[in-house]
Amino acid sequence: MESRVKYPYIYLLLESNLVFVYHMKTSNYINASDLIDSSEWEVYTLPQQSIFERFNHEESEAIEGRGFYLEQDRLYDIVEIMNDCIQKYRFMDQRLITQAVHIVSSESAAGSVRVALAPPKHVIGFPDCLSMGPLWKLEEKRGQAFRNDWLIENINDEQEDVIQNKFMNTLREIEDISNHVPIYIWYGNNADEQCGLRFFLYLLRDKSNEIFLINTTDHCVNTSHLCSQQLAKLFRDLEGKKPLTIQERLTFQNEWEILSQTKDVLRLWINNEIKGVPENYFDLLIIETIDRLHNEQTAKDFIKTGTVIAELLALVNELPSVFFLEYRIRFLVYSGVLALKGIPKSMRHYSVKLQNK
C-alpha cells in the first residue's frame, strides 16, 4: 500500500489503479471506527501511464458509489498513517490552549475529571487496563504489538477494533504536551493505576513540566468510582503542594523499567507494591462463588456469567478487570471445569455451571 499526503488530503493506492482520498477535517486523533463511519472518502481512477506521486484528485472526477473493504490489520495501518499526519500538521495553538493537562488511568474517570474541573484544561484518559496483560517493552512498538496480540487472543472487551488505535493516540497526546503547562496525574492504590502512574512518568521523562500527583485512595480504591464533586475537592486540596522532584521522577521511571521487563499477565497492589501473580490466581474463588450460587438455587442450573462476575466484585477490595475475570471463566469452560450454555462472545451472551452439578 502506497500513501502520500497533500494536506488536508491523504492519498492511498489500495489497488493498482484506484486512489482512495480521505479529507481530514479535524485535528483530533482518529480510530478505526471513525474511519469506517466517515463520509470523507472519495475514490478516483489512476489514469494509465500516470504516476501515483504526481496524482492530484482535484484534476480528476471521483467514482460515484464505489465502496471498499479493508482487513483489520490494514485498516489499523491506515489509521496510523492518518494520525501521524494529524500530529505533524497540528498547529501549536490548537494543541496547547490549556492551563493544565490531567492524565487519568481510565476513560470513565477522565470523563468525571472533565466535569469536575473548570476550563481551560486538557484531560487524557488512558484506554487500557494495565493490571492485566503483558507489560513487556510496552514503551516500544514490539511490546505494544506483543500486548495487543495477547489481548486479542484472550480478552472479550468488544473493542478490539479500536483499542490499539486509542492506545497509540494516547501516547501521541502525551507526546504533544507543551513544556510550559503543569501536568496532574490521578491515581489510586490499585495495580491498574499504579502501573499507569509509572508508565506515564516514563513517557514524560524528557519533559521539563512540573508534575503533580493526586492520590484518590482516601476516598476510594479506584479513581473511576469517585463522583465529580469528590474529584473537584481533591484538586482544590492540592493547593500549595509541591511538584515531584527530579529524584522522585527518576524513581518512578526506574520502577517502570523493571515492570517492562516482566511478562506477567496479572498484577495486584499488595503491601504498597505492584506484584505479579499467576494468571489462575482467582480461579478457585470463581469456582467457589459459582458453587455458592448453585447452593442458593432450588434446582442447580446455569448462571449468567455477568451475575458470577458481579458476585466476585463484591468479595474483594481489588479485583482485576471484569474482562480478565470473564477470560478466566472461559478458560475454566475450555478446561472442562465449567459447562457452557450460549456463545461466549461476551459476558452477556452465555451462562455457566459447574460440570459436576
XYZ file of C-alpha atoms in Angstrom:
357
model
C 0.000 0.000 0.000
C 1.426 3.334 -1.065
C 0.403 6.579 0.604
C 1.196 10.261 0.478
C -0.109 13.478 1.977
C -1.469 16.525 0.191
C -2.722 18.178 3.334
C -5.562 18.138 4.306
C -5.933 15.117 1.996
C -4.328 11.696 2.321
C -3.936 9.573 -0.794
C -3.880 5.768 -0.552
C -3.148 3.486 -3.507
C -5.073 0.459 -2.263
C -5.463 -1.178 -5.653
C -3.283 -0.967 -8.741
C -5.391 1.708 -10.420
C -7.595 3.078 -7.624
C -6.657 6.017 -5.411
C -8.647 6.442 -2.197
C -8.646 10.032 -0.938
C -9.516 10.936 2.635
C -10.290 14.531 3.620
C -9.112 15.281 7.171
C -11.378 17.863 8.799
C -10.230 17.501 12.387
C -7.074 17.979 14.403
C -8.255 15.278 16.820
C -6.734 11.836 16.503
C -8.995 9.204 14.986
C -9.506 5.462 15.437
C -10.725 2.664 13.190
C -14.429 3.200 13.895
C -14.121 6.894 12.968
C -12.654 5.860 9.648
C -15.282 3.219 8.908
C -18.170 5.557 9.729
C -16.715 8.522 7.858
C -18.177 10.016 4.696
C -14.906 11.792 3.909
C -13.736 9.119 1.425
C -13.628 9.565 -2.337
C -12.283 7.102 -4.905
C -10.530 8.003 -8.152
C -9.178 6.048 -11.070
C -5.455 6.490 -11.551
C -5.075 7.263 -15.279
C -2.929 4.920 -17.314
C 0.706 5.949 -17.508
C 0.156 8.281 -14.523
C 2.457 8.238 -11.518
C 0.828 7.981 -8.079
C 3.283 10.507 -6.612
C 2.007 13.140 -9.048
C -1.694 12.342 -8.877
C -3.951 15.286 -7.969
C -7.564 14.434 -7.175
C -8.665 17.991 -7.952
C -7.858 17.330 -11.594
C -9.953 14.145 -11.724
C -13.566 13.074 -11.216
C -14.497 10.848 -8.284
C -16.124 7.473 -8.907
C -19.681 7.544 -7.560
C -20.832 4.799 -5.189
C -17.515 2.942 -5.016
C -17.133 1.142 -1.692
C -14.212 -0.862 -0.330
C -13.323 -3.470 2.254
C -10.210 -3.474 4.410
C -8.860 -6.199 6.658
C -8.364 -5.183 10.295
C -4.569 -5.008 10.150
C -4.639 -2.897 7.009
C -7.265 -0.589 8.487
C -5.088 -0.127 11.570
C -2.105 0.771 9.388
C -4.182 3.387 7.543
C -5.385 4.936 10.804
C -1.778 5.176 11.998
C -0.744 6.907 8.747
C -3.549 9.414 9.211
C -2.790 10.068 12.866
C 0.894 10.572 12.078
C -0.235 13.173 9.549
C -2.594 14.870 12.010
C 0.183 15.049 14.583
C 2.593 16.563 12.086
C 0.178 19.234 10.907
C -1.449 20.144 14.196
C -0.871 23.813 14.846
C 0.681 24.754 18.160
C -2.261 26.892 19.285
C -4.687 24.032 18.562
C -2.735 21.684 20.802
C -1.938 23.899 23.713
C -4.844 26.219 24.506
C -4.956 24.943 28.059
C -3.726 25.865 31.519
C -3.107 22.298 32.652
C -3.042 18.682 31.490
C -4.623 15.911 33.551
C -3.785 12.241 32.921
C -6.109 9.567 34.290
C -5.817 5.766 34.117
C -9.283 5.180 32.671
C -11.558 6.842 30.164
C -14.528 6.806 32.539
C -12.540 8.558 35.286
C -11.268 11.050 32.712
C -14.879 11.938 31.885
C -15.560 12.699 35.559
C -12.406 14.846 35.799
C -13.537 16.837 32.747
C -16.831 17.606 34.506
C -15.181 18.328 37.865
C -12.626 20.925 36.779
C -13.118 24.345 35.242
C -11.719 25.066 31.775
C -9.327 25.566 30.165
C -7.741 22.172 30.738
C -6.956 19.050 28.733
C -7.794 15.617 30.160
C -6.177 12.464 28.779
C -7.908 9.199 29.650
C -5.854 6.045 29.208
C -7.923 3.445 27.286
C -6.313 0.258 28.613
C -6.172 -1.643 31.913
C -2.565 -2.244 32.937
C -3.335 -4.656 35.777
C -3.883 -7.343 33.136
C -1.931 -8.394 30.075
C 1.833 -8.266 29.493
C 3.727 -5.001 30.075
C 6.932 -6.253 28.450
C 8.574 -3.425 26.441
C 5.259 -1.560 26.367
C 7.067 1.719 25.682
C 8.256 0.234 22.375
C 6.418 -0.871 19.217
C 7.390 -4.531 19.724
C 5.997 -4.525 23.266
C 2.783 -2.842 22.142
C 2.335 -5.500 19.442
C 3.094 -8.263 21.980
C 0.468 -6.922 24.391
C -2.096 -6.335 21.660
C -1.724 -9.913 20.412
C -2.377 -11.228 23.940
C -5.449 -9.011 24.369
C -6.915 -10.068 21.014
C -6.372 -13.749 21.827
C -7.811 -13.638 25.353
C -9.970 -10.615 26.195
C -13.620 -10.131 25.161
C -13.987 -6.360 25.617
C -15.814 -5.810 22.295
C -13.342 -3.019 21.459
C -10.544 -4.803 19.651
C -11.288 -2.777 16.509
C -10.364 0.497 18.221
C -8.281 -0.213 21.344
C -4.933 -0.375 19.528
C -5.544 2.964 17.812
C -6.769 4.510 21.082
C -3.621 3.342 22.839
C -1.353 4.912 20.217
C -3.422 8.102 20.187
C -2.972 8.436 23.955
C 0.801 8.163 23.529
C 0.582 10.890 20.880
C -1.425 13.148 23.201
C 1.184 12.747 25.939
C 3.968 13.460 23.453
C 2.112 16.608 22.307
C 2.030 18.193 25.784
C 3.754 21.556 25.795
C 6.605 22.086 28.233
C 5.018 25.165 29.807
C 1.880 23.605 31.373
C 1.640 21.723 34.689
C 0.704 18.049 34.490
C -1.528 16.316 37.033
C -1.603 12.515 37.239
C -4.581 10.996 39.066
C -4.233 7.522 40.578
C -5.465 5.209 43.302
C -3.924 2.346 45.242
C -4.657 -0.437 42.779
C -2.433 -2.238 40.288
C -4.003 -0.670 37.193
C -3.462 2.949 38.254
C -0.136 2.297 39.953
C 1.196 0.741 36.733
C -0.275 3.636 34.781
C 1.407 6.176 37.053
C 4.833 4.677 36.376
C 4.173 4.284 32.651
C 3.060 7.920 32.298
C 6.087 9.223 34.177
C 8.354 7.145 31.945
C 6.691 8.613 28.847
C 7.147 12.114 30.328
C 10.805 11.556 31.222
C 12.159 14.094 28.709
C 9.674 16.848 29.568
C 10.530 19.671 31.953
C 6.944 20.295 33.123
C 6.036 20.460 36.766
C 4.235 17.196 37.563
C 1.796 16.808 40.462
C 0.339 13.540 41.765
C -3.238 13.274 43.043
C -3.861 10.108 45.058
C -7.587 9.402 45.315
C -7.321 6.461 47.725
C -8.594 8.306 50.808
C -11.983 8.412 49.089
C -11.970 5.173 47.121
C -9.617 2.436 45.917
C -10.294 3.282 42.267
C -10.475 6.801 40.809
C -13.261 5.818 38.393
C -15.610 5.251 41.363
C -15.431 8.882 42.519
C -18.030 11.497 41.623
C -17.158 14.877 40.118
C -17.651 16.715 43.427
C -15.115 14.473 45.168
C -12.620 14.936 42.346
C -13.053 18.721 42.450
C -12.370 18.749 46.208
C -9.233 16.645 45.764
C -7.954 19.128 43.209
C -8.683 22.107 45.477
C -6.878 20.370 48.348
C -3.784 20.149 46.167
C -3.150 23.893 46.531
C 0.323 24.520 47.923
C 1.571 21.022 47.230
C 4.989 20.790 45.593
C 5.592 19.027 42.279
C 7.610 15.832 42.038
C 11.338 16.274 42.445
C 13.755 15.029 39.794
C 14.752 12.175 42.086
C 11.126 11.150 42.677
C 10.516 11.133 38.943
C 13.612 9.009 38.369
C 12.444 6.514 40.979
C 9.104 6.019 39.222
C 10.825 5.799 35.824
C 13.204 3.126 37.119
C 10.285 1.180 38.586
C 8.595 1.242 35.194
C 11.758 -0.057 33.519
C 11.697 -3.014 35.931
C 7.995 -3.637 35.222
C 8.568 -3.529 31.483
C 10.984 -6.468 31.738
C 8.257 -8.757 33.099
C 5.804 -10.953 31.185
C 3.198 -11.470 33.907
C -0.391 -11.142 32.708
C -1.932 -10.360 36.107
C -0.815 -7.844 38.713
C -2.182 -6.784 42.114
C -1.338 -3.987 44.550
C -0.108 -5.860 47.629
C 1.603 -4.241 50.649
C 2.099 -0.997 48.703
C 3.818 -2.758 45.808
C 2.859 -3.960 42.351
C 3.060 -7.746 42.459
C 2.827 -10.131 39.540
C 0.658 -13.142 40.416
C -0.230 -16.336 38.467
C -2.998 -15.838 35.934
C -5.057 -18.542 37.683
C -4.928 -16.524 40.941
C -8.724 -16.014 41.014
C -9.782 -19.378 39.544
C -10.515 -21.026 42.878
C -12.563 -18.005 44.001
C -14.546 -18.198 40.743
C -15.281 -21.904 41.310
C -16.246 -21.350 44.973
C -18.515 -18.444 44.027
C -20.339 -20.484 41.381
C -20.693 -23.354 43.862
C -22.219 -20.990 46.432
C -24.644 -19.618 43.849
C -25.630 -23.197 42.972
C -26.366 -23.888 46.635
C -28.704 -20.892 46.703
C -30.726 -22.345 43.821
C -33.648 -24.698 44.346
C -32.504 -26.660 41.306
C -28.931 -26.453 40.090
C -28.935 -24.553 36.822
C -26.785 -22.366 34.588
C -25.859 -18.932 35.956
C -25.345 -15.833 33.832
C -21.644 -15.023 33.550
C -22.371 -11.388 34.386
C -24.026 -12.484 37.628
C -20.955 -14.501 38.605
C -18.677 -11.536 37.938
C -20.922 -9.174 39.935
C -20.674 -11.556 42.894
C -16.884 -11.667 42.572
C -16.599 -7.870 42.527
C -18.366 -7.706 45.886
C -15.943 -10.119 47.566
C -12.519 -8.499 47.229
C -11.339 -4.896 47.509
C -9.119 -5.111 44.463
C -10.118 -7.394 41.646
C -8.718 -7.251 38.143
C -10.697 -6.006 35.184
C -14.079 -7.671 34.708
C -12.797 -8.688 31.285
C -9.930 -10.612 32.896
C -12.410 -12.435 35.115
C -14.507 -13.298 32.059
C -11.346 -14.614 30.378
C -10.694 -16.913 33.341
C -14.308 -18.152 33.329
C -13.906 -19.021 29.636
C -10.627 -20.777 30.475
C -12.435 -22.887 33.087
C -15.041 -23.755 30.447
C -12.394 -24.770 27.911
C -10.529 -26.825 30.534
C -13.668 -28.774 31.451
C -14.286 -27.368 34.938
C -17.400 -25.426 33.874
C -20.234 -26.276 31.494
C -21.346 -23.692 28.960
C -24.718 -22.531 27.672
C -24.704 -19.897 24.952
C -21.988 -18.310 22.826
C -19.036 -16.853 24.808
C -18.540 -13.770 22.667
C -19.123 -11.534 25.704
C -20.170 -11.977 29.326
C -23.736 -11.058 28.343
C -24.091 -13.907 25.898
C -23.551 -17.074 27.931
C -24.109 -18.848 31.226
C -22.052 -21.393 33.156
C -22.344 -24.029 35.826
C -20.003 -26.496 37.489
C -19.604 -29.651 35.419
C -20.306 -31.936 38.382
C -23.548 -30.168 39.331
